[in-house]
Short mmCIF file of C-alpha atoms in Angstrom, two decimals:
data_model
loop_
_atom_site.label_atom_id
_atom_site.label_comp_id
_atom_site.label_asym_id
_atom_site.label_seq_id
_atom_site.Cartn_x
_atom_site.Cartn_y
_atom_site.Cartn_z
CA MET A 1 174.80 -67.65 149.40
CA THR A 2 173.66 -69.16 146.11
CA CYS A 3 176.68 -70.86 144.48
CA ARG A 4 177.40 -72.45 141.09
CA ALA A 5 180.41 -73.82 139.28
CA ILE A 6 180.93 -72.15 135.80
CA MET A 7 183.26 -73.74 133.29
CA THR A 8 185.45 -71.16 131.52
CA PRO A 9 188.40 -71.31 129.13
CA ILE A 10 190.63 -70.57 132.15
CA GLY A 11 189.10 -73.44 134.16
CA PRO A 12 186.21 -73.89 136.49
CA LEU A 13 185.17 -70.89 138.57
CA THR A 14 182.96 -70.78 141.60
CA ALA A 15 180.37 -68.08 141.43
CA GLY A 16 178.41 -66.84 144.36
CA ALA A 17 175.52 -64.38 144.79
CA GLU A 18 173.90 -63.04 147.92
CA GLN A 19 171.20 -60.54 148.50
CA GLY A 20 171.16 -59.47 144.83
CA ALA A 21 174.97 -58.95 144.26
CA VAL A 22 177.78 -61.10 143.01
CA VAL A 23 180.06 -61.79 145.99
CA LEU A 24 182.31 -64.44 144.56
CA LEU A 25 183.92 -65.49 141.32
CA SER A 26 187.05 -67.48 142.05
CA SER A 27 188.96 -70.62 141.25
CA ASN A 28 190.23 -70.75 144.81
CA ALA A 29 186.85 -71.45 146.42
CA PRO A 30 185.08 -74.83 146.17
CA PRO A 31 181.40 -74.52 145.54
CA ALA A 32 179.70 -73.95 148.86
CA GLU A 33 176.38 -75.39 149.82
CA SER A 34 173.85 -73.41 147.91
CA GLN A 35 170.70 -71.93 149.46
CA SER A 36 169.30 -70.97 146.07
CA ALA A 37 167.42 -67.71 146.41
CA PRO A 38 165.50 -67.21 143.17
CA GLU A 39 166.78 -63.68 142.62
CA ASP A 40 170.41 -64.75 143.27
CA ALA A 41 170.07 -67.77 140.95
CA ALA A 42 168.79 -65.42 138.16
CA LEU A 43 171.80 -63.15 138.84
CA LEU A 44 174.15 -66.14 138.46
CA ASP A 45 172.45 -66.95 135.17
CA ARG A 46 173.22 -63.42 134.02
CA LEU A 47 176.79 -63.73 135.26
CA GLU A 48 177.23 -67.00 133.32
CA GLN A 49 175.80 -65.51 130.15
CA GLN A 50 178.07 -62.40 130.46
CA LEU A 51 181.08 -64.56 131.06
CA LYS A 52 180.35 -66.54 127.81
CA GLU A 53 180.05 -63.24 125.95
CA TYR A 54 183.34 -62.02 127.53
CA PHE A 55 185.18 -65.18 126.38
CA ARG A 56 183.58 -64.96 122.97
CA GLY A 57 185.01 -61.37 122.71
CA THR A 58 181.54 -59.81 122.37
CA ARG A 59 181.46 -58.23 125.84
CA ARG A 60 183.95 -55.73 127.32
CA ASP A 61 182.20 -54.65 130.49
CA PHE A 62 180.19 -56.52 133.05
CA ASP A 63 176.97 -54.70 134.33
CA LEU A 64 176.21 -56.77 137.36
CA PRO A 65 176.10 -55.64 140.97
CA VAL A 66 179.06 -56.73 143.05
CA ARG A 67 179.74 -56.52 146.72
CA LEU A 68 183.25 -56.81 147.84
CA THR A 69 184.32 -57.33 151.49
CA GLY A 70 187.70 -56.03 152.70
CA THR A 71 189.57 -53.30 154.41
CA PRO A 72 189.14 -49.70 153.37
CA PHE A 73 192.42 -49.90 151.53
CA GLN A 74 191.46 -53.03 149.74
CA GLN A 75 188.13 -51.47 148.74
CA GLN A 76 190.01 -48.51 147.23
CA VAL A 77 192.28 -50.69 145.28
CA TRP A 78 189.49 -52.77 143.95
CA GLU A 79 187.67 -49.61 142.92
CA GLN A 80 190.75 -48.62 140.95
CA LEU A 81 190.90 -52.03 139.33
CA ARG A 82 187.28 -51.67 138.16
CA ARG A 83 188.35 -48.36 136.41
CA ILE A 84 190.99 -50.05 134.18
CA PRO A 85 189.52 -50.11 130.69
CA TYR A 86 189.19 -53.36 128.77
CA GLY A 87 192.33 -54.13 126.85
CA GLU A 88 194.58 -51.83 129.09
CA LYS A 89 196.92 -52.61 131.83
CA ARG A 90 198.32 -50.79 134.91
CA THR A 91 201.25 -51.48 137.16
CA TYR A 92 200.94 -51.99 140.85
CA GLY A 93 202.90 -48.72 141.21
CA GLU A 94 200.39 -46.86 138.98
CA ILE A 95 197.44 -48.10 141.11
CA ALA A 96 199.34 -47.02 144.25
CA ALA A 97 200.05 -43.56 142.79
CA ALA A 98 196.36 -43.18 141.79
CA LEU A 99 195.46 -43.81 145.44
CA GLY A 100 197.95 -41.16 146.52
CA LYS A 101 200.17 -43.77 148.08
CA PRO A 102 203.07 -44.15 145.62
CA ARG A 103 205.14 -46.34 147.99
CA ALA A 104 202.33 -48.85 148.46
CA SER A 105 202.74 -51.02 145.35
CA ARG A 106 203.27 -54.18 147.50
CA ALA A 107 200.17 -53.42 149.53
CA VAL A 108 198.33 -53.00 146.18
CA GLY A 109 199.68 -56.40 145.06
CA ALA A 110 198.37 -57.92 148.32
CA ALA A 111 194.96 -56.35 147.77
CA CYS A 112 194.83 -57.77 144.23
CA GLY A 113 195.53 -61.17 145.71
CA ARG A 114 192.56 -60.85 148.05
CA ASN A 115 190.18 -60.09 145.15
CA ASP A 116 187.30 -62.54 145.33
CA ILE A 117 185.62 -61.55 142.16
CA LEU A 118 187.77 -62.31 139.17
CA LEU A 119 187.13 -60.61 135.85
CA LEU A 120 184.46 -58.37 137.16
CA VAL A 121 187.16 -56.76 139.35
CA PRO A 122 189.92 -57.18 136.75
CA CYS A 123 193.09 -57.85 138.72
CA HIS A 124 194.46 -59.64 135.67
CA ARG A 125 194.99 -56.18 134.16
CA VAL A 126 197.59 -55.33 136.86
CA VAL A 127 201.19 -56.09 135.96
CA GLY A 128 204.62 -55.56 137.47
CA LYS A 129 207.14 -53.07 136.31
CA ASN A 130 207.94 -53.02 132.74
CA GLY A 131 204.85 -55.19 132.05
CA ALA A 132 206.05 -58.27 133.83
CA LEU A 133 203.26 -60.74 134.59
CA THR A 134 203.18 -61.42 138.28
CA GLY A 135 200.92 -62.20 141.16
CA PHE A 136 198.01 -64.10 139.57
CA SER A 137 197.40 -67.10 141.76
CA ALA A 138 193.84 -67.60 140.60
CA ALA A 139 192.43 -69.71 137.83
CA GLY A 140 195.48 -71.23 136.25
CA GLY A 141 198.01 -68.69 137.49
CA LEU A 142 200.19 -66.61 135.12
CA ALA A 143 199.15 -68.71 132.03
CA ALA A 144 195.53 -67.68 132.62
CA LYS A 145 196.61 -64.10 133.19
CA GLU A 146 198.43 -64.05 129.92
CA PHE A 147 195.45 -65.71 128.17
CA LEU A 148 193.04 -63.07 129.51
CA LEU A 149 195.27 -60.18 128.51
CA ARG A 150 195.82 -61.61 124.97
CA ARG A 151 192.01 -62.28 124.73
CA GLU A 152 191.37 -58.57 125.47
CA GLN A 153 193.95 -57.49 123.03
CA ILE A 154 192.52 -59.57 120.24
CA SER A 155 189.08 -58.40 120.96
CA GLU A 156 190.32 -54.80 121.14
CA GLU A 157 191.77 -55.14 117.59
CA THR A 158 188.73 -56.81 116.18
CA PRO A 159 186.25 -54.27 114.67
#
């Protein structure tokens, strides 16, 4: 895996790419030893540029290949997260219902907690009942989640 630390407004994130896909963007992972494959280093350059654009408010969607590793249920949850539009939120219960498992909101929360690719798989857009900010242990915790949600709302309102 090719790894790099990327500084962001929510703190340093470790980015990793492998075989042409982003496999890691997390604050919970220290930079691993990097075996810099040229194509993966180029992909991390694109990721870093897209993150800068996102935090400037000029990018709403990431167009990078990602590869997530998890159980079939986790994969389904993460796919639902990727469908949440920029500037919008969903509850854990809404995600569970969309999966046809309306009683699985806690399992959805657990899957969100296992997401290794922050922002590209936007788990920060998932909130508790009545919009309560919960469950964001990555990159600065709930303060970072609130920052990201506000950033997207500000960008959404900007023409």
